[in-house]
PDB file of C-alpha atoms in Angstrom:
ATOM      1  CA  MET A   6      13.828 -38.630   3.061  1.00 43.00           C
ATOM      2  CA  LEU A   7      11.634 -35.620   3.963  1.00 43.00           C
ATOM      3  CA  ILE A   8      11.854 -32.830   1.592  1.00 42.00           C
ATOM      4  CA  ARG A   9      10.197 -29.568   2.532  1.00 44.00           C
ATOM      5  CA  PHE A  10       9.349 -27.032  -0.101  1.00 41.00           C
ATOM      6  CA  ARG A  11       9.205 -23.367   1.155  1.00 42.00           C
ATOM      7  CA  ARG A  12       6.068 -21.596   0.128  1.00 40.00           C
ATOM      8  CA  GLY A  13       6.636 -18.290  -1.723  1.00 38.00           C
ATOM      9  CA  TRP A  14       5.247 -16.107   0.983  1.00 35.00           C
ATOM     10  CA  GLU A  15       7.258 -17.585   3.896  1.00 40.00           C
ATOM     11  CA  LEU A  16       9.846 -15.384   5.574  1.00 38.00           C
ATOM     12  CA  PRO A  17      13.005 -17.315   6.515  1.00 41.00           C
ATOM     13  CA  GLU A  18      14.279 -17.026  10.075  1.00 36.00           C
ATOM     14  CA  SER A  19      17.330 -15.223   8.832  1.00 36.00           C
ATOM     15  CA  ALA A  20      15.200 -12.459   7.547  1.00 39.00           C
ATOM     16  CA  ALA A  21      13.251 -11.854  10.679  1.00 39.00           C
ATOM     17  CA  THR A  22      15.600  -9.086  11.757  1.00 38.00           C
ATOM     18  CA  PRO A  23      17.450  -7.420   8.900  1.00 39.00           C
ATOM     19  CA  GLU A  24      21.240  -7.563   9.553  1.00 37.00           C
ATOM     20  CA  HIS A  25      21.792  -3.835   9.248  1.00 36.00           C
ATOM     21  CA  VAL A  26      19.098  -3.216  11.805  1.00 37.00           C
ATOM     22  CA  PHE A  27      20.654  -5.697  14.281  1.00 35.00           C
ATOM     23  CA  LEU A  28      24.121  -4.093  13.811  1.00 37.00           C
ATOM     24  CA  LYS A  29      22.830  -0.608  14.371  1.00 39.00           C
ATOM     25  CA  ARG A  30      20.848  -1.191  17.528  1.00 39.00           C
ATOM     26  CA  ARG A  31      23.591   0.153  19.817  1.00 39.00           C
ATOM     27  CA  ALA A  32      23.860   3.327  17.710  1.00 38.00           C
ATOM     28  CA  LEU A  33      20.084   3.741  17.965  1.00 38.00           C
ATOM     29  CA  LEU A  34      20.090   3.454  21.769  1.00 38.00           C
ATOM     30  CA  LYS A  35      22.916   6.060  21.943  1.00 38.00           C
ATOM     31  CA  THR A  36      21.083   8.454  19.712  1.00 34.00           C
ATOM     32  CA  ALA A  37      17.779   8.049  21.466  1.00 38.00           C
ATOM     33  CA  LEU A  38      19.394   8.762  24.812  1.00 38.00           C
ATOM     34  CA  ALA A  39      21.403  11.732  23.685  1.00 38.00           C
ATOM     35  CA  ALA A  40      18.649  13.435  21.715  1.00 37.00           C
ATOM     36  CA  PRO A  41      15.209  12.008  22.128  1.00 35.00           C
ATOM     37  CA  THR A  42      12.763  12.794  19.321  1.00 34.00           C
ATOM     38  CA  ILE A  43       9.396  14.181  20.210  1.00 29.00           C
ATOM     39  CA  ALA A  44       6.762  13.557  17.575  1.00 35.00           C
ATOM     40  CA  ALA A  45       3.137  14.189  17.296  1.00 36.00           C
ATOM     41  CA  ALA A  46       0.771  12.241  19.667  1.00 36.00           C
ATOM     42  CA  GLY A  47       1.091   8.542  18.978  1.00 39.00           C
ATOM     43  CA  SER A  48       3.773   8.858  16.291  1.00 39.00           C
ATOM     44  CA  ILE A  49       6.887   6.617  16.501  1.00 38.00           C
ATOM     45  CA  LEU A  50      10.552   7.405  16.603  1.00 38.00           C
ATOM     46  CA  THR A  51      11.944   6.559  13.168  1.00 38.00           C
ATOM     47  CA  GLY A  52      15.129   6.710  11.243  1.00 40.00           C
ATOM     48  CA  PRO A  53      17.701   4.680   9.365  1.00 41.00           C
ATOM     49  CA  ALA A  54      18.522   2.620  12.484  1.00 36.00           C
ATOM     50  CA  PHE A  55      15.010   1.171  12.275  1.00 40.00           C
ATOM     51  CA  GLY A  56      15.640   0.000   8.641  1.00 45.00           C
ATOM     52  CA  GLN A  57      13.904   3.064   7.100  1.00 48.00           C
ATOM     53  CA  THR A  58      16.002   5.065   4.596  1.00 48.00           C
ATOM     54  CA  GLU A  59      16.728   8.763   5.243  1.00 54.00           C
ATOM     55  CA  VAL A  60      14.078  11.172   4.087  1.00 58.00           C
ATOM     56  CA  ALA A  61      14.941  11.742   0.450  1.00 60.00           C
ATOM     57  CA  ALA A  62      16.676  14.978  -0.150  1.00 61.00           C
ATOM     58  CA  ASP A  63      14.493  15.594  -3.195  1.00 66.00           C
ATOM     59  CA  ASP A  64      11.297  15.370  -1.122  1.00 80.00           C
ATOM     60  CA  PRO A  65      10.123  18.853  -0.096  1.00 85.00           C
ATOM     61  CA  THR A  66       7.198  17.601   1.951  1.00 90.00           C
ATOM     62  CA  ALA A  67       9.179  16.685   5.100  1.00 93.00           C
ATOM     63  CA  LYS A  68       7.989  19.870   6.726  1.00 94.00           C
ATOM     64  CA  LEU A  69       4.379  18.657   6.611  1.00 95.00           C
ATOM     65  CA  TYR A  70       4.938  15.855   9.089  1.00 97.00           C
ATOM     66  CA  PRO A  71       4.158  14.581  11.617  1.00 97.00           C
ATOM     67  CA  VAL A  72       0.436  15.190  11.337  1.00 98.00           C
ATOM     68  CA  LYS A  73      -2.343  14.715  13.901  1.00 98.00           C
ATOM     69  CA  ARG A  74      -3.591  11.170  14.270  1.00 98.00           C
ATOM     70  CA  ASN A  75      -7.255  10.318  13.704  1.00 98.00           C
ATOM     71  CA  GLU A  76      -8.251   8.251  16.615  1.00 96.00           C
ATOM     72  CA  ARG A  77     -11.417   6.857  14.981  1.00 97.00           C
ATOM     73  CA  TYR A  78      -9.436   3.964  13.454  1.00 96.00           C
ATOM     74  CA  VAL A  79      -8.136   1.688  16.109  1.00 91.00           C
ATOM     75  CA  ILE A  80      -6.365  -1.759  15.753  1.00 92.00           C
ATOM     76  CA  ASP A  81      -6.135  -4.899  17.891  1.00 88.00           C
ATOM     77  CA  ARG A  82      -2.328  -5.263  17.770  1.00 93.00           C
ATOM     78  CA  ALA A  83       0.872  -3.346  18.230  1.00 96.00           C
ATOM     79  CA  ILE A  84       2.162  -1.118  15.560  1.00 97.00           C
ATOM     80  CA  THR A  85       4.803  -2.898  13.434  1.00 98.00           C
ATOM     81  CA  ASP A  86       8.394  -1.796  13.919  1.00 98.00           C
ATOM     82  CA  PRO A  87       9.447   0.472  11.060  1.00 97.00           C
ATOM     83  CA  SER A  88      12.286  -1.826  10.104  1.00 97.00           C
ATOM     84  CA  GLN A  89       9.858  -4.376   8.691  1.00 97.00           C
ATOM     85  CA  PRO A  90       7.525  -2.421   6.323  1.00 97.00           C
ATOM     86  CA  THR A  91      10.370  -0.363   4.973  1.00 97.00           C
ATOM     87  CA  THR A  92      12.622  -3.268   4.099  1.00 96.00           C
ATOM     88  CA  TYR A  93      10.151  -6.145   3.373  1.00 96.00           C
ATOM     89  CA  THR A  94       7.785  -4.924   0.651  1.00 95.00           C
ATOM     90  CA  ASN A  95       6.544  -5.558  -2.799  1.00 96.00           C
ATOM     91  CA  PHE A  96       7.250  -2.929  -5.556  1.00 98.00           C
ATOM     92  CA  TYR A  97       7.531  -4.871  -8.834  1.00 97.00           C
ATOM     93  CA  GLU A  98       8.662  -1.810 -10.712  1.00 98.00           C
ATOM     94  CA  PHE A  99      11.984  -2.283  -8.950  1.00 97.00           C
ATOM     95  CA  GLY A 100      12.063  -6.096  -8.895  1.00 96.00           C
ATOM     96  CA  SER A 101      10.236  -9.104  -7.737  1.00 94.00           C
ATOM     97  CA  GLN A 102      12.185  -9.699  -4.510  1.00 92.00           C
ATOM     98  CA  LYS A 103      11.128  -8.350  -1.082  1.00 90.00           C
ATOM     99  CA  ASN A 104      14.353  -6.613  -0.461  1.00 90.00           C
ATOM    100  CA  ILE A 105      13.872  -3.963  -3.270  1.00 95.00           C
ATOM    101  CA  TRP A 106      14.224  -1.036  -0.909  1.00 96.00           C
ATOM    102  CA  ARG A 107      17.666  -0.201  -2.086  1.00 96.00           C
ATOM    103  CA  ALA A 108      16.813  -0.408  -5.746  1.00 97.00           C
ATOM    104  CA  ALA A 109      13.736   1.770  -5.100  1.00 98.00           C
ATOM    105  CA  GLN A 110      15.969   4.676  -4.087  1.00 97.00           C
ATOM    106  CA  ASN A 111      16.351   5.335  -7.852  1.00 97.00           C
ATOM    107  CA  LEU A 112      12.732   6.614  -7.818  1.00 97.00           C
ATOM    108  CA  LYS A 113      12.867  10.341  -8.797  1.00 97.00           C
ATOM    109  CA  LEU A 114      10.224  12.237  -6.737  1.00 96.00           C
ATOM    110  CA  ARG A 115      10.343  15.681  -8.466  1.00 96.00           C
ATOM    111  CA  PRO A 116       8.946  16.821 -10.659  1.00 96.00           C
ATOM    112  CA  TRP A 117       5.892  14.818 -10.037  1.00 98.00           C
ATOM    113  CA  THR A 118       2.446  15.616 -11.449  1.00 98.00           C
ATOM    114  CA  VAL A 119      -0.989  13.934 -11.099  1.00 98.00           C
ATOM    115  CA  ARG A 120      -3.332  13.786 -14.002  1.00 98.00           C
ATOM    116  CA  ILE A 121      -7.032  13.761 -13.529  1.00 98.00           C
ATOM    117  CA  SER A 122      -9.059  12.827 -16.561  1.00 98.00           C
ATOM    118  CA  GLY A 123     -12.077  10.942 -18.082  1.00 98.00           C
ATOM    119  CA  MET A 124     -15.564  11.588 -16.870  1.00 98.00           C
ATOM    120  CA  VAL A 125     -14.822  14.744 -14.928  1.00 98.00           C
ATOM    121  CA  GLU A 126     -16.144  18.287 -15.277  1.00 98.00           C
ATOM    122  CA  GLN A 127     -12.667  19.475 -16.321  1.00 98.00           C
ATOM    123  CA  GLU A 128      -9.532  17.446 -16.911  1.00 98.00           C
ATOM    124  CA  LYS A 129      -6.438  18.796 -15.130  1.00 98.00           C
ATOM    125  CA  THR A 130      -2.843  18.114 -14.272  1.00 98.00           C
ATOM    126  CA  ILE A 131      -1.555  19.249 -10.915  1.00 98.00           C
ATOM    127  CA  ASP A 132       1.789  19.292  -9.301  1.00 97.00           C
ATOM    128  CA  ILE A 133       1.954  16.937  -6.267  1.00 98.00           C
ATOM    129  CA  ASP A 134       2.972  19.706  -3.803  1.00 97.00           C
ATOM    130  CA  THR A 135       0.056  21.925  -5.039  1.00 97.00           C
ATOM    131  CA  LEU A 136      -2.254  19.029  -4.533  1.00 98.00           C
ATOM    132  CA  LEU A 137      -1.091  18.258  -1.054  1.00 97.00           C
ATOM    133  CA  ALA A 138      -1.460  21.821  -0.033  1.00 96.00           C
ATOM    134  CA  GLN A 139      -5.150  21.574  -0.765  1.00 96.00           C
ATOM    135  CA  MET A 140      -5.743  18.233   1.073  1.00 98.00           C
ATOM    136  CA  PRO A 141      -6.669  17.621   4.694  1.00 98.00           C
ATOM    137  CA  LEU A 142      -3.673  15.630   5.987  1.00 98.00           C
ATOM    138  CA  GLU A 143      -3.976  13.336   8.989  1.00 98.00           C
ATOM    139  CA  GLU A 144      -2.482  10.118  10.340  1.00 98.00           C
ATOM    140  CA  ARG A 145      -4.415   6.795  10.461  1.00 98.00           C
ATOM    141  CA  VAL A 146      -3.259   3.459  11.932  1.00 98.00           C
ATOM    142  CA  TYR A 147      -4.447   0.602   9.655  1.00 98.00           C
ATOM    143  CA  ARG A 148      -3.937  -3.092   9.437  1.00 98.00           C
ATOM    144  CA  HIS A 149      -2.478  -4.167   6.111  1.00 98.00           C
ATOM    145  CA  ARG A 150      -3.009  -7.723   4.814  1.00 98.00           C
ATOM    146  CA  CYS A 151      -1.018  -9.038   1.917  1.00 98.00           C
ATOM    147  CA  VAL A 152      -2.439 -11.689  -0.376  1.00 98.00           C
ATOM    148  CA  GLU A 153       0.702 -13.630   0.471  1.00 97.00           C
ATOM    149  CA  ALA A 154      -0.645 -14.101   4.002  1.00 98.00           C
ATOM    150  CA  TRP A 155       1.572 -11.719   5.908  1.00 98.00           C
ATOM    151  CA  SER A 156       0.354  -8.604   7.628  1.00 98.00           C
ATOM    152  CA  MET A 157       1.415  -5.435   9.390  1.00 98.00           C
ATOM    153  CA  ALA A 158      -0.063  -2.471  11.309  1.00 98.00           C
ATOM    154  CA  VAL A 159       1.318   0.906  10.326  1.00 98.00           C
ATOM    155  CA  PRO A 160       0.593   4.648  10.833  1.00 98.00           C
ATOM    156  CA  TRP A 161      -0.051   6.084   7.340  1.00 98.00           C
ATOM    157  CA  SER A 162      -0.196   9.816   6.785  1.00 98.00           C
ATOM    158  CA  GLY A 163      -2.335  11.289   3.983  1.00 98.00           C
ATOM    159  CA  PHE A 164      -5.877  12.268   3.214  1.00 98.00           C
ATOM    160  CA  PRO A 165      -9.261  10.534   2.460  1.00 98.00           C
ATOM    161  CA  MET A 166      -9.644   9.503  -1.114  1.00 99.00           C
ATOM    162  CA  LYS A 167     -13.011  11.109  -1.086  1.00 98.00           C
ATOM    163  CA  ALA A 168     -11.223  14.499  -0.902  1.00 98.00           C
ATOM    164  CA  LEU A 169      -9.521  13.685  -4.181  1.00 98.00           C
ATOM    165  CA  VAL A 170     -12.744  12.544  -5.763  1.00 98.00           C
ATOM    166  CA  ASP A 171     -14.410  15.816  -4.706  1.00 98.00           C
ATOM    167  CA  PHE A 172     -11.461  17.721  -6.091  1.00 98.00           C
ATOM    168  CA  ALA A 173     -11.767  15.820  -9.407  1.00 98.00           C
ATOM    169  CA  ARG A 174     -15.562  16.503  -9.719  1.00 98.00           C
ATOM    170  CA  PRO A 175     -16.580  13.392 -11.683  1.00 98.00           C
ATOM    171  CA  THR A 176     -19.780  13.379 -13.672  1.00 98.00           C
ATOM    172  CA  GLY A 177     -22.771  11.359 -12.612  1.00 97.00           C
ATOM    173  CA  SER A 178     -21.956   8.737 -15.301  1.00 98.00           C
ATOM    174  CA  ALA A 179     -18.602   7.784 -13.703  1.00 98.00           C
ATOM    175  CA  LYS A 180     -18.735   4.437 -11.964  1.00 98.00           C
ATOM    176  CA  TYR A 181     -15.009   3.663 -11.426  1.00 98.00           C
ATOM    177  CA  VAL A 182     -11.742   5.454 -10.816  1.00 98.00           C
ATOM    178  CA  VAL A 183      -8.680   3.972 -12.510  1.00 98.00           C
ATOM    179  CA  MET A 184      -5.188   4.626 -11.003  1.00 99.00           C
ATOM    180  CA  GLN A 185      -1.977   4.278 -12.828  1.00 98.00           C
ATOM    181  CA  THR A 186       1.644   4.386 -11.702  1.00 98.00           C
ATOM    182  CA  PHE A 187       4.612   5.915 -13.463  1.00 98.00           C
ATOM    183  CA  GLN A 188       6.330   4.169 -16.393  1.00 97.00           C
ATOM    184  CA  ASP A 189      10.086   4.700 -16.666  1.00 98.00           C
ATOM    185  CA  PRO A 190      12.183   1.549 -17.415  1.00 98.00           C
ATOM    186  CA  GLY A 191      15.314   3.733 -17.338  1.00 97.00           C
ATOM    187  CA  MET A 192      14.672   4.535 -13.683  1.00 98.00           C
ATOM    188  CA  ALA A 193      12.744   1.393 -12.593  1.00 98.00           C
ATOM    189  CA  SER A 194      14.616  -1.774 -13.681  1.00 96.00           C
ATOM    190  CA  GLY A 195      11.612  -4.041 -12.985  1.00 97.00           C
ATOM    191  CA  GLN A 196       9.755  -2.283 -15.813  1.00 98.00           C
ATOM    192  CA  ARG A 197      12.246  -3.759 -18.268  1.00 97.00           C
ATOM    193  CA  GLN A 198      10.568  -7.156 -17.694  1.00 95.00           C
ATOM    194  CA  PHE A 199       8.561  -7.205 -20.810  1.00 94.00           C
ATOM    195  CA  TRP A 200       6.270 -10.049 -19.630  1.00 95.00           C
ATOM    196  CA  TYR A 201       4.535  -7.791 -17.143  1.00 97.00           C
ATOM    197  CA  PRO A 202       1.724  -5.495 -18.440  1.00 98.00           C
ATOM    198  CA  TRP A 203       3.234  -2.127 -17.515  1.00 98.00           C
ATOM    199  CA  PRO A 204       2.322   0.322 -16.246  1.00 98.00           C
ATOM    200  CA  TYR A 205       0.686  -0.872 -13.013  1.00 98.00           C
ATOM    201  CA  VAL A 206      -3.036  -0.096 -13.071  1.00 98.00           C
ATOM    202  CA  GLU A 207      -5.675  -0.590 -10.351  1.00 98.00           C
ATOM    203  CA  GLY A 208      -9.242   0.481  -9.923  1.00 98.00           C
ATOM    204  CA  LEU A 209     -12.075   0.987  -7.447  1.00 99.00           C
ATOM    205  CA  THR A 210     -15.779   1.662  -7.732  1.00 98.00           C
ATOM    206  CA  ILE A 211     -16.785   5.240  -6.965  1.00 98.00           C
ATOM    207  CA  ALA A 212     -18.497   3.819  -3.822  1.00 98.00           C
ATOM    208  CA  GLU A 213     -15.216   2.245  -2.669  1.00 99.00           C
ATOM    209  CA  ALA A 214     -13.197   5.294  -3.556  1.00 99.00           C
ATOM    210  CA  THR A 215     -15.409   7.543  -1.482  1.00 98.00           C
ATOM    211  CA  ASN A 216     -15.747   5.124   1.455  1.00 98.00           C
ATOM    212  CA  GLU A 217     -14.329   6.740   4.554  1.00 98.00           C
ATOM    213  CA  LEU A 218     -11.549   4.086   4.855  1.00 98.00           C
ATOM    214  CA  ALA A 219     -10.025   4.649   1.344  1.00 99.00           C
ATOM    215  CA  PHE A 220      -6.923   6.682   1.974  1.00 99.00           C
ATOM    216  CA  LEU A 221      -4.313   8.278  -0.258  1.00 99.00           C
ATOM    217  CA  VAL A 222      -0.954   7.936   1.526  1.00 98.00           C
ATOM    218  CA  THR A 223       1.748  10.503   1.476  1.00 98.00           C
ATOM    219  CA  GLY A 224       3.577   9.671   4.699  1.00 98.00           C
ATOM    220  CA  LEU A 225       4.560   6.786   6.977  1.00 98.00           C
ATOM    221  CA  TYR A 226       5.770   6.759  10.634  1.00 98.00           C
ATOM    222  CA  GLY A 227       5.487  10.532  10.875  1.00 98.00           C
ATOM    223  CA  LYS A 228       7.643  11.202   7.825  1.00 97.00           C
ATOM    224  CA  PRO A 229       7.174  11.389   3.998  1.00 98.00           C
ATOM    225  CA  VAL A 230       6.390   7.868   2.743  1.00 98.00           C
ATOM    226  CA  PRO A 231       9.685   6.222   1.691  1.00 98.00           C
ATOM    227  CA  LYS A 232      10.289   5.561  -1.947  1.00 97.00           C
ATOM    228  CA  GLN A 233      10.105   1.729  -1.496  1.00 98.00           C
ATOM    229  CA  ASN A 234       6.679   2.124   0.105  1.00 98.00           C
ATOM    230  CA  GLY A 235       5.195   4.115  -2.828  1.00 98.00           C
ATOM    231  CA  ALA A 236       6.284   7.748  -2.666  1.00 98.00           C
ATOM    232  CA  PRO A 237       5.024  10.342  -3.182  1.00 98.00           C
ATOM    233  CA  LEU A 238       1.413   9.126  -3.471  1.00 98.00           C
ATOM    234  CA  ARG A 239      -0.066   5.719  -2.908  1.00 98.00           C
ATOM    235  CA  LEU A 240      -3.367   4.032  -2.013  1.00 99.00           C
ATOM    236  CA  ALA A 241      -4.323   2.282   1.247  1.00 99.00           C
ATOM    237  CA  VAL A 242      -7.600   0.268   1.203  1.00 99.00           C
ATOM    238  CA  PRO A 243      -7.203  -1.814   4.370  1.00 98.00           C
ATOM    239  CA  TRP A 244     -10.233  -4.183   3.756  1.00 98.00           C
ATOM    240  CA  LYS A 245      -8.613  -5.409   0.547  1.00 98.00           C
ATOM    241  CA  TYR A 246      -5.489  -7.482  -0.096  1.00 98.00           C
ATOM    242  CA  GLY A 247      -2.394  -5.333  -0.486  1.00 98.00           C
ATOM    243  CA  PHE A 248      -1.905  -5.573  -4.222  1.00 98.00           C
ATOM    244  CA  LYS A 249      -4.924  -3.237  -4.572  1.00 98.00           C
ATOM    245  CA  SER A 250      -2.936  -0.485  -2.816  1.00 98.00           C
ATOM    246  CA  ILE A 251      -1.149   0.907  -5.888  1.00 98.00           C
ATOM    247  CA  LYS A 252       2.092   2.743  -5.295  1.00 98.00           C
ATOM    248  CA  SER A 253       3.525   5.945  -6.883  1.00 98.00           C
ATOM    249  CA  ILE A 254       0.343   7.129  -8.520  1.00 99.00           C
ATOM    250  CA  VAL A 255       0.486   9.532 -11.455  1.00 98.00           C
ATOM    251  CA  SER A 256      -3.100   9.519 -12.758  1.00 98.00           C
ATOM    252  CA  PHE A 257      -6.763   9.088 -11.814  1.00 99.00           C
ATOM    253  CA  THR A 258      -9.159   8.390 -14.645  1.00 98.00           C
ATOM    254  CA  PHE A 259     -12.865   8.351 -14.046  1.00 99.00           C
ATOM    255  CA  THR A 260     -14.871   6.012 -16.315  1.00 98.00           C
ATOM    256  CA  ASP A 261     -18.032   3.949 -16.704  1.00 98.00           C
ATOM    257  CA  LYS A 262     -16.160   0.837 -17.648  1.00 98.00           C
ATOM    258  CA  ARG A 263     -14.696  -1.593 -15.059  1.00 98.00           C
ATOM    259  CA  PRO A 264     -10.905  -1.681 -15.527  1.00 98.00           C
ATOM    260  CA  VAL A 265      -8.785  -4.736 -15.600  1.00 98.00           C
ATOM    261  CA  SER A 266      -6.028  -4.293 -13.097  1.00 97.00           C
ATOM    262  CA  PHE A 267      -2.306  -5.239 -13.471  1.00 98.00           C
ATOM    263  CA  TRP A 268      -2.483  -8.539 -11.501  1.00 98.00           C
ATOM    264  CA  GLU A 269      -5.886  -9.286 -12.953  1.00 97.00           C
ATOM    265  CA  GLN A 270      -4.361  -9.239 -16.451  1.00 97.00           C
ATOM    266  CA  ILE A 271      -1.675 -11.677 -15.238  1.00 97.00           C
ATOM    267  CA  GLN A 272      -3.793 -14.175 -13.403  1.00 96.00           C
ATOM    268  CA  ALA A 273      -7.414 -13.281 -12.995  1.00 96.00           C
ATOM    269  CA  SER A 274      -8.251 -16.514 -11.218  1.00 94.00           C
ATOM    270  CA  GLU A 275      -5.953 -15.562  -8.334  1.00 96.00           C
ATOM    271  CA  TYR A 276      -6.074 -11.753  -8.336  1.00 97.00           C
ATOM    272  CA  GLY A 277      -9.506 -10.421  -9.139  1.00 97.00           C
ATOM    273  CA  PHE A 278     -10.969  -6.915  -9.251  1.00 98.00           C
ATOM    274  CA  TRP A 279     -12.543  -6.896  -5.749  1.00 98.00           C
ATOM    275  CA  ALA A 280      -9.746  -8.667  -3.726  1.00 98.00           C
ATOM    276  CA  ASN A 281     -11.648  -8.281  -0.400  1.00 98.00           C
ATOM    277  CA  VAL A 282     -10.065 -10.155   2.496  1.00 98.00           C
ATOM    278  CA  ASN A 283     -11.885 -13.267   3.533  1.00 98.00           C
ATOM    279  CA  PRO A 284     -10.318 -16.077   5.596  1.00 98.00           C
ATOM    280  CA  GLN A 285     -12.822 -18.628   4.235  1.00 98.00           C
ATOM    281  CA  VAL A 286     -11.742 -18.205   0.590  1.00 98.00           C
ATOM    282  CA  PRO A 287      -8.269 -19.677   0.080  1.00 97.00           C
ATOM    283  CA  HIS A 288      -5.836 -18.540  -2.530  1.00 97.00           C
ATOM    284  CA  PRO A 289      -5.305 -21.366  -5.040  1.00 95.00           C
ATOM    285  CA  ARG A 290      -1.917 -22.137  -3.554  1.00 95.00           C
ATOM    286  CA  TRP A 291      -2.336 -21.355   0.112  1.00 97.00           C
ATOM    287  CA  SER A 292      -4.840 -20.833   2.922  1.00 98.00           C
ATOM    288  CA  GLN A 293      -5.993 -17.346   3.845  1.00 98.00           C
ATOM    289  CA  ALA A 294      -7.337 -18.423   7.239  1.00 98.00           C
ATOM    290  CA  SER A 295      -4.314 -16.945   9.106  1.00 98.00           C
ATOM    291  CA  GLU A 296      -1.585 -14.476   8.609  1.00 98.00           C
ATOM    292  CA  ARG A 297       2.035 -13.990   9.670  1.00 98.00           C
ATOM    293  CA  VAL A 298       2.578 -10.634  11.471  1.00 97.00           C
ATOM    294  CA  LEU A 299       5.734  -8.971  10.300  1.00 97.00           C
ATOM    295  CA  GLY A 300       8.417  -8.632  12.915  1.00 95.00           C
ATOM    296  CA  THR A 301       6.868 -11.129  15.338  1.00 94.00           C
ATOM    297  CA  GLY A 302       6.537 -14.364  13.409  1.00 88.00           C
ATOM    298  CA  GLU A 303       3.191 -14.767  15.123  1.00 96.00           C
ATOM    299  CA  MET A 304       0.332 -16.382  13.229  1.00 97.00           C
ATOM    300  CA  VAL A 305      -3.027 -14.769  13.920  1.00 97.00           C
ATOM    301  CA  PRO A 306      -6.541 -15.491  12.508  1.00 98.00           C
ATOM    302  CA  THR A 307      -7.482 -13.463   9.540  1.00 98.00           C
ATOM    303  CA  GLN A 308     -10.719 -11.477   9.770  1.00 98.00           C
ATOM    304  CA  LEU A 309     -13.367 -10.941   7.143  1.00 98.00           C
ATOM    305  CA  TYR A 310     -12.669  -7.664   5.335  1.00 98.00           C
ATOM    306  CA  ASN A 311      -9.478  -7.627   7.531  1.00 98.00           C
ATOM    307  CA  GLY A 312     -11.598  -6.592  10.418  1.00 98.00           C
ATOM    308  CA  TYR A 313     -13.188  -3.561   8.747  1.00 98.00           C
ATOM    309  CA  GLY A 314     -16.616  -4.977   7.880  1.00 98.00           C
ATOM    310  CA  GLU A 315     -18.528  -2.417   9.869  1.00 97.00           C
ATOM    311  CA  PHE A 316     -17.205   0.200   7.433  1.00 98.00           C
ATOM    312  CA  VAL A 317     -17.423  -1.622   4.089  1.00 98.00           C
ATOM    313  CA  ALA A 318     -19.695  -4.681   4.058  1.00 98.00           C
ATOM    314  CA  ASP A 319     -22.793  -2.688   2.963  1.00 98.00           C
ATOM    315  CA  MET A 320     -21.056  -1.794  -0.362  1.00 98.00           C
ATOM    316  CA  TYR A 321     -21.239  -5.424  -1.456  1.00 98.00           C
ATOM    317  CA  LYS A 322     -24.877  -6.344  -0.724  1.00 97.00           C
ATOM    318  CA  GLY A 323     -26.459  -7.605  -3.900  1.00 96.00           C
ATOM    319  CA  LEU A 324     -23.115  -8.551  -5.357  1.00 97.00           C
ATOM    320  CA  GLU A 325     -23.094 -12.088  -4.091  1.00 92.00           C
ATOM    321  CA  GLU A 326     -22.656 -13.448  -7.611  1.00 94.00           C
ATOM    322  CA  GLU A 327     -19.338 -11.601  -7.949  1.00 96.00           C
ATOM    323  CA  ARG A 328     -16.019 -13.087  -6.910  1.00 96.00           C
ATOM    324  CA  LEU A 329     -15.649 -10.609  -4.111  1.00 98.00           C
ATOM    325  CA  TYR A 330     -12.843 -12.277  -2.203  1.00 98.00           C
ATOM    326  CA  VAL A 331     -10.275 -13.068  -4.940  1.00 96.00           C
TER     327      VAL A 331
END
């Protein structure tokens, strides 16, 4: 008898199109015909019928979007339908299943402050809305590659992380920036799981943080970024596996010591500090040579640095002894 064991990252056929999206397709067509939405150049019609939740009533940033797209960053595939990234996502603070988007609606967006500390000229705490008012918002379409071997291509809105680093004014001794998410087990049920090393922590070198691709996300599909996707502030580093893109950031700490990130604490042999995408370096439990594109089921070859080598490869010269691709 043949017994097939499903791998943890596989999406079952029944999940290819979420049921609520399927049932609402007629309503979507009626709405689109009756009152078409005109967004900024290249932005996509979005809304609950696509699987994305309504813009949260407690998110005052809706007026900021859509923003102009930066055409420097192009991709080799179609933009993923919004129903997929907004209903199939990892956010362990709210649970370990992919369909955590409902639970993530418990995330309270205001008040929200961001703490900047460590090796900086002056430590400070700033309200998220005050911070956004000082940042150059734009839209970028990036590929996103999860370590679980699925991928998507989405239009993020936000600002270059270099702008945040410049705002923080780190000293010359700082070599790394450590990011941390919120910690509130009363709000986020996943944080009640004591075997995880909460809060979620991630880190980049200063060179990585100031690379032109490093992007702090505040929006998605021409609207404020949904709660389940890391509102109100998350990271996008498209040449790295997705677990490096920390969600719901509350602090940036500049230091001369390399941090140990959340997943690195759990299993360093599988989820290392660098986590650069490489199809030739398999995960211990599956190949990284190809990836499943969300919403299509198509398997496509994975590219070194997720196809962004021209922007980032030079940062890793001389580091060949490091485990750059884990």
